[in-house]
Amino acid sequence: MGLPDNVTDTKTEERPSPINDFSIVVATVNGTGSQTANLALLRAFFKMGIPVNGKNIFPSNIYGLPTWYHIRVSHEGYVARRHTSEILVAFNEATVYADVQNLPSGGVFVHNGDWRNIPQRDDIYTYAIPVNQFIRDTGMKGKLRDYITNMVYVGALAFLLDIPVAQIDESLNYHFKGRRKLVDPNMAVVQEAYDWAAVNWVKQDPYRVEPMNETEGMITITGNEAAALGAVFGGVTVAAWYPITPSTSLIDALNAYLSEMRQDPETGKATYAVVQAEDELAAIGMIIGAGWAGARAMTATSGPGISLMAEFAGLGYFAEVPAVIWDVQRVGPSTGLPTRTSQGDLIFTYYLGHGDTKNVILLPASVKECFEFGASAFDLADQLQTPVFVLSDLDLGMNNWMSEPFEYPAQPINRGKVLTAEEVTKGYGRYQDIDGDGIPYRTLPGNENPLAAWFARGTGHNAHAVYSERPEDWSSNMARIQRKFDTARGLVPAPVIDIVDDAEIGIIAYGTTQYAIDEARDRLAADGIATSFLRLRALPINDEVAAFVAQHKQVYVVELNRDGQLHTILQSELPELAAKMVSLAHLDGMPLTARWVMEELTGSN
């Protein structure tokens, strides 16, 4: 252990207090079971009442490459990734030199004491722990040895940061669902490492945690799990999919929830279908067919899967068939960075389908909205008779987030304009605009009225679904679909807007960039720079967006992609205000930081 002589204060401009306000990065090897250890730490902080967020930065292979887990504890409740981490747990010898270089002055370096070559810095606190000593005592070998090794740093951090060992036990008990035969050997290593550190280390760094009461009544859940649960409450009956990172866990969770809650009480048979298709093309074909038949159907995928779904999405748009497509975004193009986060699919999805196509898109920013949109996307799809896309991202979808418990949907399921046999009258036309909102009435297969039948086609048709190549039929039908899209502006979730009096600067963003922006705005306000914020929750936009832009001298559009895709869409839909909007786009595969937002807004980068 080394004490830096030249460090008297570890505070930085982002570092108001070392108590309950710092970040930890754990560097390990992918496939060695470190996630169990990391989640145990995360849950321990959470159960101590401290706001916390964890982000898993993992490689796209299964085993052997470096992985980093970022844990942020913040008494102020901030959950964005921080630009630097004050505490490094180095359990991957291959990356230790680079990892240590990223530590700020006054940071903490915890490493495996069995390594021979360790980078030296005189401005950080260094703690070494002899890992092999504890592992030999367990008698474990092979894969189990790798898994149990990670518990050494859990025990070491428990001592270093004042985490009660009982909280670690509770966390592991939760993780292993009360199976003490799994909990006990892990806890034995945790306790031994804790006891060793207590005897051999003299703590001299300032970082520690203290119990708070800021998480009482809250839950932790991933966005994919929340989306799956929302879909169940929204009435999903059919899901078809093909595995792809980072959306696979959404369908895994859906399958688990459905098997628990969707069994016929008399026969015990499932009242749902989850089908793994041969590819994404087949998956969306299945849900379009199911939607046409009246089922509430969904799929989940990511960018490469969306590419394969383009033709069927266009069919759903033009034949006006409801479906829900979750796109948990990752970095593209091509295979790109499959295990990194982005907002790179917005333009592609908005216009997905050849010809004149615009799709309805929901943009959740929290696990609570994943749950809410998981249900309401089906209502929108039924009401508008169209595929509805929900664009999440890897950060939101695969990582654990704190949330207030979800509320049971207040409104009954809305199936939209579906006619019963009694309601079908002579002259019924499937694509007639009776109400002037662009949304026609539909009938479902099985309707007993012989006048209810219609032919769903992707070719040109008139108001009665009869094949037609007449120019007036085509232009009339496309104009009606555009009216339906305009109707959607009043049905989709409205933006969340925070107007600050006298603020000349406005910020527009969507999704998980919100958390870096929230923190940056607080820091800027402390420096006397006022900003207003509009978080878009859906496309198409409504009049509130235009009013927000008009109200501010300059509006920055912040997003996680290279080309400023939302900025492009907003400029095209608000051309008279285009000059006011400035793109702040950034993509390196990592979640956005408050520091980046501040530097870009103030020009100090």
Coordinates of C-alpha atoms in Angstrom, one line a residue:
M1 CA 0.0 0.0 0.0
G2 CA 1.4 3.4 -0.9
L3 CA 0.3 6.9 0.3
P4 CA 0.7 9.7 -2.2
D5 CA 2.8 12.5 -0.5
N6 CA 1.7 15.1 -2.9
V7 CA -2.1 14.7 -2.6
T8 CA -3.8 16.7 0.1
D9 CA -7.3 16.9 -1.4
T10 CA -8.9 14.5 -3.8
K11 CA -11.7 16.9 -4.8
T12 CA -12.2 18.0 -8.4
E13 CA -14.8 20.1 -10.0
E14 CA -17.0 17.0 -10.2
R15 CA -16.0 15.8 -6.8
P16 CA -17.9 17.7 -4.0
S17 CA -17.5 14.9 -1.4
P18 CA -15.8 11.5 -1.2
I19 CA -18.6 10.1 0.9
N20 CA -21.4 8.5 -1.1
D21 CA -20.2 10.3 -4.2
F22 CA -17.7 8.5 -6.4
S23 CA -17.3 5.9 -9.1
I24 CA -15.8 2.5 -9.1
V25 CA -14.6 0.6 -12.2
V26 CA -13.9 -3.1 -11.9
A27 CA -11.6 -4.5 -14.6
T28 CA -11.9 -8.3 -15.1
V29 CA -11.9 -10.9 -17.8
N30 CA -15.1 -11.6 -19.7
G31 CA -16.6 -15.0 -18.8
T32 CA -15.1 -15.3 -15.3
G33 CA -18.4 -14.7 -13.4
S34 CA -17.6 -11.2 -12.3
Q35 CA -21.2 -10.0 -12.9
T36 CA -22.3 -11.8 -9.7
A37 CA -19.7 -10.0 -7.7
N38 CA -20.5 -6.7 -9.3
L39 CA -24.2 -7.0 -8.8
A40 CA -23.6 -8.0 -5.2
L41 CA -21.8 -4.7 -4.7
L42 CA -24.5 -2.8 -6.6
R43 CA -27.3 -4.2 -4.6
A44 CA -25.5 -3.7 -1.3
F45 CA -25.2 0.1 -2.0
F46 CA -28.8 0.1 -3.0
K47 CA -30.0 -1.6 0.2
M48 CA -27.9 0.9 2.1
G49 CA -30.2 3.6 0.8
I50 CA -27.6 5.1 -1.6
P51 CA -28.6 6.0 -5.1
V52 CA -26.5 3.8 -7.5
N53 CA -26.2 2.8 -11.1
G54 CA -24.2 0.1 -12.7
K55 CA -23.0 -0.1 -16.3
N56 CA -21.5 -3.3 -17.8
I57 CA -18.9 -2.5 -20.5
F58 CA -18.3 -6.0 -22.0
P59 CA -16.8 -7.4 -25.2
S60 CA -18.7 -9.0 -27.9
N61 CA -17.0 -12.4 -27.5
I62 CA -18.1 -14.9 -24.9
Y63 CA -14.9 -15.4 -23.0
G64 CA -11.4 -14.0 -22.5
L65 CA -11.4 -10.4 -23.5
P66 CA -11.5 -7.4 -21.0
T67 CA -14.6 -6.3 -19.4
W68 CA -15.3 -3.3 -17.1
Y69 CA -18.1 -2.7 -14.7
H70 CA -18.8 0.9 -13.7
I71 CA -20.6 1.6 -10.4
R72 CA -21.6 5.1 -9.6
V73 CA -22.8 6.0 -6.1
S74 CA -24.2 9.5 -5.8
H75 CA -25.9 11.0 -2.8
E76 CA -27.3 13.6 -5.2
G77 CA -29.0 10.8 -7.2
Y78 CA -27.0 11.2 -10.4
V79 CA -26.8 8.0 -12.5
A80 CA -25.0 9.1 -15.7
R81 CA -21.6 7.6 -16.3
R82 CA -18.8 9.8 -14.9
H83 CA -15.9 10.9 -17.1
T84 CA -13.4 9.3 -14.6
S85 CA -13.7 6.7 -11.8
E86 CA -12.0 7.4 -8.5
I87 CA -11.6 3.7 -7.5
L88 CA -10.1 1.1 -9.8
V89 CA -10.3 -2.6 -8.9
A90 CA -7.8 -4.3 -11.2
F91 CA -8.3 -8.0 -11.6
N92 CA -7.2 -8.2 -15.3
E93 CA -3.5 -8.2 -15.6
A94 CA -3.7 -7.6 -19.4
T95 CA -5.2 -4.1 -19.0
V96 CA -3.8 -3.0 -15.6
Y97 CA -1.3 -0.5 -17.1
A98 CA -3.9 1.3 -19.2
D99 CA -6.5 1.1 -16.4
V100 CA -4.2 2.8 -13.9
Q101 CA -3.4 5.6 -16.3
N102 CA -7.1 6.5 -16.4
L103 CA -7.2 7.0 -12.6
P104 CA -7.4 10.7 -11.5
S105 CA -4.9 12.0 -9.1
G106 CA -5.9 10.9 -5.6
G107 CA -7.6 7.8 -6.9
V108 CA -7.6 4.4 -5.4
F109 CA -5.9 1.4 -7.0
V110 CA -6.9 -2.1 -5.7
H111 CA -5.1 -5.0 -7.4
N112 CA -4.2 -8.6 -7.2
G113 CA -1.1 -8.7 -5.0
D114 CA 0.1 -11.9 -6.7
W115 CA 1.1 -10.0 -9.9
R116 CA 4.8 -9.3 -10.3
N117 CA 4.7 -6.2 -12.5
I118 CA 2.5 -3.4 -11.3
P119 CA 2.4 0.1 -12.6
Q120 CA 3.6 2.7 -10.2
R121 CA 2.1 6.2 -9.6
D122 CA 3.0 8.4 -6.6
D123 CA -0.2 10.4 -6.7
I124 CA -2.7 7.6 -6.1
Y125 CA -3.5 5.2 -3.1
T126 CA -2.5 1.6 -3.8
Y127 CA -3.8 -1.5 -2.1
A128 CA -2.6 -5.0 -2.9
I129 CA -4.4 -8.2 -1.8
P130 CA -3.0 -11.8 -2.2
V131 CA -5.8 -13.4 -4.1
N132 CA -4.3 -16.9 -4.4
Q133 CA -4.0 -17.2 -0.7
F134 CA -7.8 -17.1 -0.3
I135 CA -8.6 -19.2 -3.3
R136 CA -6.3 -22.1 -2.2
D137 CA -8.2 -22.4 1.0
T138 CA -11.5 -23.0 -0.9
G139 CA -10.0 -26.0 -2.8
M140 CA -11.9 -24.9 -5.9
K141 CA -10.5 -25.5 -9.4
G142 CA -11.2 -24.6 -13.0
K143 CA -14.1 -22.4 -13.7
L144 CA -15.3 -22.4 -10.1
R145 CA -11.9 -21.0 -9.1
D146 CA -12.4 -18.1 -11.6
Y147 CA -15.9 -17.3 -10.2
I148 CA -14.9 -17.4 -6.6
T149 CA -11.8 -15.2 -7.2
N150 CA -14.0 -12.2 -7.8
M151 CA -15.4 -12.4 -4.3
V152 CA -11.9 -11.4 -3.0
Y153 CA -12.4 -7.8 -4.3
V154 CA -15.9 -7.8 -2.9
G155 CA -14.6 -8.4 0.5
A156 CA -11.7 -6.0 0.0
L157 CA -14.1 -3.2 -1.1
A158 CA -16.4 -4.0 1.8
F159 CA -13.6 -3.2 4.2
L160 CA -12.2 -0.2 2.3
L161 CA -15.6 1.5 1.8
D162 CA -17.3 0.5 5.0
I163 CA -19.9 -1.7 3.4
P164 CA -21.5 -4.0 6.0
V165 CA -20.6 -7.6 5.3
A166 CA -24.2 -8.5 6.1
Q167 CA -25.4 -6.4 3.2
I168 CA -23.1 -8.4 0.9
D169 CA -24.6 -11.6 2.3
E170 CA -28.1 -10.3 1.7
S171 CA -27.2 -9.3 -1.8
L172 CA -25.8 -12.7 -2.7
N173 CA -28.7 -14.4 -1.0
Y174 CA -31.0 -12.4 -3.3
H175 CA -28.9 -13.2 -6.4
F176 CA -28.9 -16.9 -5.7
K177 CA -32.5 -17.0 -4.7
G178 CA -31.8 -18.2 -1.1
R179 CA -29.7 -21.2 -2.1
R180 CA -27.2 -21.1 0.7
K181 CA -25.1 -23.8 -0.8
L182 CA -24.1 -21.2 -3.4
V183 CA -24.1 -18.2 -1.1
D184 CA -22.0 -19.7 1.7
P185 CA -18.8 -20.5 -0.2
N186 CA -18.9 -17.1 -1.8
M187 CA -19.4 -15.4 1.5
A188 CA -16.5 -17.4 3.1
V189 CA -14.2 -15.8 0.6
V190 CA -15.7 -12.3 1.1
Q191 CA -15.3 -12.6 4.8
E192 CA -11.8 -13.9 4.6
A193 CA -10.7 -11.1 2.3
Y194 CA -12.5 -8.5 4.5
D195 CA -10.7 -9.8 7.6
W196 CA -7.3 -9.9 5.9
A197 CA -7.7 -6.3 4.7
A198 CA -8.8 -5.1 8.2
V199 CA -5.5 -6.5 9.6
N200 CA -3.1 -5.7 6.8
W201 CA -4.4 -2.4 5.3
V202 CA -4.2 1.0 6.9
K203 CA -6.9 3.0 5.0
Q204 CA -5.7 6.4 4.0
D205 CA -7.9 7.3 1.1
P206 CA -11.1 9.4 1.8
Y207 CA -13.7 7.3 0.0
R208 CA -16.4 5.5 1.9
V209 CA -20.1 5.0 2.1
E210 CA -22.6 5.8 4.8
P211 CA -26.2 4.6 5.0
M212 CA -28.9 6.9 3.5
N213 CA -32.6 6.7 3.0
E214 CA -32.9 7.6 -0.7
T215 CA -33.9 4.2 -2.1
E216 CA -36.7 3.2 0.2
G217 CA -39.6 1.7 -1.7
M218 CA -37.7 1.6 -4.9
I219 CA -36.8 -1.3 -7.2
T220 CA -33.9 -2.1 -9.5
I221 CA -34.6 -3.7 -12.9
T222 CA -33.2 -3.7 -16.4
G223 CA -35.0 -1.9 -19.2
N224 CA -35.5 -5.1 -21.1
E225 CA -37.1 -6.8 -18.1
A226 CA -39.3 -3.7 -17.6
A227 CA -40.3 -3.7 -21.3
A228 CA -41.2 -7.4 -21.2
L229 CA -43.4 -6.9 -18.1
G230 CA -45.1 -3.9 -19.7
A231 CA -45.9 -6.0 -22.8
V232 CA -47.6 -8.6 -20.6
F233 CA -49.7 -5.9 -19.0
G234 CA -50.4 -4.6 -22.5
G235 CA -51.9 -7.9 -23.5
V236 CA -49.3 -9.4 -25.7
T237 CA -50.2 -12.9 -27.0
V238 CA -47.7 -13.5 -29.7
A239 CA -43.9 -12.8 -29.9
A240 CA -41.6 -13.9 -32.6
W241 CA -37.9 -13.1 -32.6
Y242 CA -34.4 -14.1 -33.5
P243 CA -31.6 -13.8 -30.9
I244 CA -29.4 -10.7 -31.1
T245 CA -27.5 -8.6 -28.6
P246 CA -28.7 -6.5 -26.8
S247 CA -32.4 -7.5 -27.2
T248 CA -32.3 -11.2 -26.4
S249 CA -32.9 -10.7 -22.7
L250 CA -36.1 -8.8 -23.4
I251 CA -37.7 -11.9 -25.0
D252 CA -36.1 -14.1 -22.3
A253 CA -37.8 -12.0 -19.7
L254 CA -41.1 -12.0 -21.7
N255 CA -41.0 -15.8 -21.9
A256 CA -40.5 -16.0 -18.1
Y257 CA -43.3 -13.6 -17.3
L258 CA -45.7 -15.2 -19.7
S259 CA -45.1 -18.7 -18.5
E260 CA -45.9 -17.5 -15.0
M261 CA -48.9 -15.4 -15.7
R262 CA -50.5 -16.7 -18.9
Q263 CA -51.7 -20.2 -18.2
D264 CA -55.3 -21.3 -18.7
P265 CA -56.5 -22.0 -15.1
E266 CA -58.5 -25.0 -16.2
T267 CA -56.2 -26.8 -18.7
G268 CA -52.9 -25.4 -17.6
K269 CA -52.0 -24.7 -21.2
A270 CA -50.2 -21.6 -22.4
T271 CA -52.5 -18.8 -23.8
Y272 CA -49.6 -17.2 -25.6
A273 CA -47.0 -18.1 -28.2
V274 CA -43.3 -17.1 -28.2
V275 CA -41.6 -18.4 -31.3
Q276 CA -37.9 -18.3 -32.2
A277 CA -37.9 -17.7 -35.9
E278 CA -35.1 -18.7 -38.3
D279 CA -34.2 -15.0 -38.8
E280 CA -35.5 -11.5 -38.3
L281 CA -37.3 -11.4 -41.6
A282 CA -39.4 -14.4 -40.6
A283 CA -40.0 -13.0 -37.1
I284 CA -41.6 -9.8 -38.3
G285 CA -43.5 -11.7 -40.9
M286 CA -45.0 -13.8 -38.1
I287 CA -46.0 -10.8 -36.0
I288 CA -47.5 -9.0 -39.0
G289 CA -49.6 -12.1 -39.7
A290 CA -50.6 -12.3 -36.1
G291 CA -51.5 -8.6 -35.9
W292 CA -53.7 -9.0 -39.0
A293 CA -55.5 -11.9 -37.3
G294 CA -56.2 -9.7 -34.2
A295 CA -53.4 -10.8 -31.9
R296 CA -51.3 -8.3 -29.9
A297 CA -47.9 -9.2 -31.4
M298 CA -44.4 -8.0 -31.0
T299 CA -40.8 -8.7 -31.7
A300 CA -37.5 -7.4 -30.3
T301 CA -34.3 -6.9 -32.2
S302 CA -31.4 -4.4 -32.8
G303 CA -30.1 -2.5 -35.8
P304 CA -29.0 -5.4 -38.0
G305 CA -32.4 -7.1 -37.4
I306 CA -34.2 -3.8 -38.3
S307 CA -32.4 -3.9 -41.6
L308 CA -33.9 -7.3 -42.4
M309 CA -37.4 -6.2 -41.3
A310 CA -37.7 -3.3 -43.8
E311 CA -39.9 -4.9 -46.4
F312 CA -42.4 -6.4 -43.9
A313 CA -42.5 -3.1 -41.9
G314 CA -43.5 -1.4 -45.2
L315 CA -46.2 -4.0 -45.7
G316 CA -47.5 -3.4 -42.2
Y317 CA -47.5 0.4 -42.8
F318 CA -49.3 0.2 -46.1
A319 CA -51.7 -2.6 -45.4
E320 CA -52.3 -1.0 -42.0
V321 CA -51.6 -3.9 -39.7
P322 CA -50.7 -3.3 -36.0
A323 CA -47.5 -4.7 -34.6
V324 CA -44.9 -3.6 -32.0
I325 CA -41.1 -3.7 -32.8
W326 CA -38.6 -3.1 -30.0
D327 CA -35.2 -1.9 -31.2
V328 CA -32.6 -2.1 -28.4
Q329 CA -30.0 0.0 -30.2
R330 CA -26.3 -0.8 -30.4
V331 CA -23.4 0.7 -32.4
G332 CA -23.4 0.3 -36.2
P333 CA -23.2 0.2 -39.1
S334 CA -22.7 -3.4 -40.1
T335 CA -21.8 -5.6 -37.1
G336 CA -20.3 -2.5 -35.5
L337 CA -19.9 -2.7 -31.7
P338 CA -22.6 -5.2 -30.7
T339 CA -22.1 -4.7 -27.0
R340 CA -21.9 -0.9 -26.9
T341 CA -24.7 1.6 -26.8
S342 CA -25.9 4.2 -29.3
Q343 CA -28.9 6.1 -30.7
G344 CA -28.0 5.3 -34.3
D345 CA -31.2 3.8 -35.7
L346 CA -33.5 6.9 -35.4
I347 CA -33.6 8.1 -39.0
F348 CA -33.5 4.5 -40.5
T349 CA -36.5 3.4 -38.3
Y350 CA -38.5 6.6 -38.8
Y351 CA -38.4 6.2 -42.6
L352 CA -38.2 2.4 -42.6
G353 CA -39.8 1.0 -45.8
H354 CA -39.3 1.9 -49.4
G355 CA -41.4 4.6 -50.8
D356 CA -43.1 7.3 -48.8
T357 CA -43.1 5.9 -45.3
K358 CA -43.0 7.4 -41.8
N359 CA -43.3 5.3 -38.7
V360 CA -44.5 6.0 -35.2
I361 CA -41.6 5.7 -32.7
L362 CA -41.6 5.7 -28.9
L363 CA -38.5 6.8 -27.1
P364 CA -38.2 5.6 -23.5
A365 CA -35.6 7.1 -21.2
S366 CA -36.2 5.1 -18.1
V367 CA -37.1 1.6 -17.0
K368 CA -40.5 3.0 -15.9
E369 CA -41.1 4.3 -19.4
C370 CA -40.0 0.9 -20.8
F371 CA -42.7 -0.6 -18.7
E372 CA -45.3 2.0 -19.7
F373 CA -44.4 2.0 -23.4
G374 CA -44.3 -1.8 -23.3
A375 CA -48.0 -1.7 -22.7
S376 CA -49.1 1.5 -24.5
A377 CA -47.3 0.6 -27.7
F378 CA -50.0 -2.0 -28.4
D379 CA -52.8 0.5 -27.9
L380 CA -51.1 2.9 -30.3
A381 CA -50.5 0.1 -32.8
D382 CA -54.2 -0.9 -32.6
Q383 CA -55.5 2.7 -32.6
L384 CA -53.4 3.7 -35.6
Q385 CA -53.4 0.4 -37.3
T386 CA -49.7 0.5 -38.0
P387 CA -46.4 -0.9 -36.8
V388 CA -45.1 1.0 -33.8
F389 CA -41.4 1.0 -33.0
V390 CA -39.9 1.5 -29.6
L391 CA -36.3 2.6 -29.6
S392 CA -34.4 1.7 -26.4
D393 CA -30.6 1.2 -26.2
L394 CA -28.1 -1.2 -24.7
D395 CA -27.4 1.0 -21.7
L396 CA -31.1 1.2 -20.7
G397 CA -31.9 -2.3 -21.9
M398 CA -29.2 -4.4 -20.3
N399 CA -28.1 -2.5 -17.2
N400 CA -29.8 -2.3 -13.8
W401 CA -31.6 1.0 -13.0
M402 CA -33.4 2.3 -9.9
S403 CA -37.1 3.1 -10.2
E404 CA -40.2 3.8 -8.4
P405 CA -42.4 0.7 -8.5
F406 CA -44.5 0.5 -11.7
E407 CA -48.2 1.4 -11.6
Y408 CA -50.8 -0.9 -12.9
P409 CA -52.1 0.5 -16.2
A410 CA -55.0 2.9 -15.4
Q411 CA -56.8 2.5 -18.7
P412 CA -58.4 -0.6 -20.2
I413 CA -56.9 -2.0 -23.4
N414 CA -57.8 0.1 -26.4
R415 CA -58.3 -1.9 -29.6
G416 CA -59.2 1.1 -31.7
K417 CA -61.7 1.0 -34.5
V418 CA -62.6 -2.7 -34.6
L419 CA -66.1 -3.4 -35.9
T420 CA -68.3 -6.3 -34.6
A421 CA -70.5 -8.3 -36.9
E422 CA -73.5 -6.1 -35.8
E423 CA -71.6 -2.9 -36.6
V424 CA -70.7 -3.8 -40.2
T425 CA -73.1 -2.2 -42.6
K426 CA -73.6 -2.3 -46.3
G427 CA -71.0 -0.3 -48.1
Y428 CA -68.3 -1.0 -45.5
G429 CA -64.9 -0.1 -46.9
R430 CA -61.8 -1.2 -45.1
Y431 CA -59.8 2.0 -46.0
Q432 CA -62.6 4.6 -45.8
D433 CA -61.9 7.7 -43.8
I434 CA -65.2 8.1 -42.0
D435 CA -64.1 10.3 -39.2
G436 CA -61.6 12.6 -41.0
D437 CA -58.7 11.5 -38.8
G438 CA -57.2 9.2 -41.5
I439 CA -57.9 6.1 -39.4
P440 CA -60.3 3.6 -41.1
Y441 CA -62.4 1.0 -39.4
R442 CA -61.3 -2.6 -39.6
T443 CA -62.7 -6.1 -39.0
L444 CA -60.9 -9.1 -37.8
P445 CA -60.9 -12.7 -39.2
G446 CA -63.7 -14.6 -37.8
N447 CA -66.2 -11.8 -38.0
E448 CA -69.5 -13.5 -38.9
N449 CA -70.9 -10.8 -41.1
P450 CA -70.2 -11.7 -44.7
L451 CA -69.8 -7.9 -45.5
A452 CA -66.8 -7.8 -43.1
A453 CA -64.4 -9.6 -45.4
W454 CA -61.5 -7.6 -46.9
F455 CA -58.3 -8.5 -48.7
A456 CA -55.1 -7.3 -47.0
R457 CA -52.7 -6.4 -49.7
G458 CA -49.4 -4.5 -50.2
T459 CA -50.4 -3.4 -53.7
G460 CA -52.4 -0.4 -54.7
H461 CA -56.0 -0.4 -53.6
N462 CA -59.0 1.8 -53.2
A463 CA -61.1 2.6 -50.1
H464 CA -62.8 -0.9 -50.3
A465 CA -59.4 -2.8 -50.4
V466 CA -60.0 -3.6 -54.0
Y467 CA -56.9 -3.8 -56.2
S468 CA -56.4 -0.5 -58.1
E469 CA -53.7 1.3 -60.1
R470 CA -55.8 4.3 -60.7
P471 CA -53.8 7.5 -59.9
E472 CA -56.6 9.1 -58.0
D473 CA -57.0 6.0 -55.8
W474 CA -53.2 5.9 -55.0
S475 CA -53.0 9.6 -54.2
S476 CA -56.2 9.6 -52.1
N477 CA -55.0 6.6 -50.1
M478 CA -51.5 8.0 -49.4
A479 CA -53.0 11.3 -48.4
R480 CA -55.3 9.5 -45.9
I481 CA -52.3 7.6 -44.4
Q482 CA -50.6 11.0 -44.0
R483 CA -53.6 12.3 -42.2
K484 CA -53.4 9.3 -39.9
F485 CA -49.8 10.1 -39.2
D486 CA -50.8 13.6 -38.3
T487 CA -53.4 12.2 -36.0
A488 CA -50.7 10.3 -34.3
R489 CA -49.1 13.6 -33.2
G490 CA -51.8 13.9 -30.6
L491 CA -51.8 10.3 -29.5
V492 CA -48.2 9.6 -28.8
P493 CA -46.6 10.5 -25.5
A494 CA -46.0 14.3 -25.3
P495 CA -42.5 15.6 -24.6
V496 CA -41.3 16.3 -21.1
I497 CA -40.4 20.0 -20.9
D498 CA -38.6 22.0 -18.3
I499 CA -38.7 25.8 -19.1
V500 CA -36.4 28.0 -17.1
D501 CA -37.3 31.7 -17.1
D502 CA -34.9 33.9 -19.0
A503 CA -32.9 30.9 -20.3
E504 CA -31.6 31.6 -23.8
I505 CA -30.3 28.1 -24.3
G506 CA -32.5 25.2 -24.9
I507 CA -31.6 21.5 -25.1
I508 CA -33.5 18.8 -26.9
A509 CA -32.7 15.1 -26.5
Y510 CA -34.3 11.7 -26.0
G511 CA -33.6 8.5 -24.3
T512 CA -30.7 7.9 -21.9
T513 CA -28.8 11.0 -22.7
Q514 CA -31.2 12.6 -20.3
Y515 CA -29.1 11.6 -17.3
A516 CA -25.9 13.3 -18.4
I517 CA -27.9 16.3 -19.5
D518 CA -29.7 16.6 -16.1
E519 CA -26.4 16.6 -14.3
A520 CA -24.8 19.0 -16.7
R521 CA -27.7 21.4 -16.4
D522 CA -27.3 21.4 -12.6
R523 CA -23.6 22.1 -12.8
L524 CA -24.2 24.8 -15.4
A525 CA -26.9 26.4 -13.3
A526 CA -24.5 26.5 -10.3
D527 CA -22.2 28.5 -12.6
G528 CA -25.0 30.9 -13.5
I529 CA -25.8 29.4 -16.9
A530 CA -29.6 28.7 -17.3
T531 CA -30.9 26.1 -19.7
S532 CA -34.3 24.8 -20.6
F533 CA -34.8 21.1 -21.6
L534 CA -37.2 19.2 -23.8
R535 CA -37.0 15.5 -23.7
L536 CA -38.7 14.0 -26.7
R537 CA -40.7 10.8 -26.0
A538 CA -42.0 10.0 -29.4
L539 CA -42.1 10.7 -33.1
P540 CA -43.9 12.3 -34.8
I541 CA -43.4 15.6 -33.0
N542 CA -46.2 17.9 -31.9
D543 CA -46.5 21.7 -31.7
E544 CA -44.9 21.9 -28.3
V545 CA -41.5 21.1 -30.0
A546 CA -41.8 24.1 -32.4
A547 CA -42.9 26.3 -29.5
F548 CA -39.9 25.3 -27.5
V549 CA -37.4 26.0 -30.3
A550 CA -39.0 29.3 -31.0
Q551 CA -38.8 30.4 -27.4
H552 CA -35.0 30.1 -27.2
K553 CA -32.2 31.9 -28.8
Q554 CA -30.2 28.7 -29.4
V555 CA -31.3 25.1 -29.1
Y556 CA -28.8 22.2 -28.9
V557 CA -29.9 18.8 -30.0
V558 CA -27.9 16.2 -28.0
E559 CA -27.7 12.6 -29.2
L560 CA -25.6 9.4 -29.2
N561 CA -24.8 9.1 -32.9
R562 CA -22.3 10.5 -35.4
D563 CA -24.5 12.4 -37.8
G564 CA -27.1 14.1 -35.5
Q565 CA -30.1 12.1 -36.7
L566 CA -32.7 13.8 -34.5
H567 CA -31.3 17.2 -35.5
T568 CA -31.8 16.2 -39.1
I569 CA -35.4 15.2 -38.5
L570 CA -36.2 18.3 -36.6
Q571 CA -34.7 20.6 -39.2
S572 CA -36.7 18.8 -41.9
E573 CA -40.0 19.1 -40.0
L574 CA -39.4 22.6 -38.7
P575 CA -37.6 24.3 -41.6
E576 CA -38.5 27.8 -40.5
L577 CA -36.6 27.2 -37.2
A578 CA -33.8 25.1 -38.6
A579 CA -31.2 27.9 -38.1
K580 CA -31.8 28.0 -34.4
M581 CA -30.9 24.3 -33.9
V582 CA -27.3 23.1 -33.4
S583 CA -26.3 19.4 -33.4
L584 CA -24.3 18.1 -30.5
A585 CA -23.7 14.5 -31.6
H586 CA -21.2 12.1 -30.1
L587 CA -20.6 8.4 -30.4
D588 CA -17.8 6.3 -29.0
G589 CA -20.0 3.3 -27.8
M590 CA -20.0 4.6 -24.2
P591 CA -22.9 6.3 -22.3
L592 CA -22.8 10.1 -22.4
T593 CA -21.2 12.0 -19.5
A594 CA -22.1 15.3 -18.0
R595 CA -18.7 16.6 -18.5
W596 CA -19.0 16.1 -22.3
V597 CA -22.3 18.0 -22.4
M598 CA -20.9 20.9 -20.3
E599 CA -17.8 21.2 -22.4
E600 CA -19.8 21.1 -25.7
L601 CA -22.4 23.7 -24.5
T602 CA -19.8 26.1 -23.1
G603 CA -17.2 25.5 -25.8
S604 CA -14.5 24.6 -23.3
N605 CA -13.5 21.3 -24.8

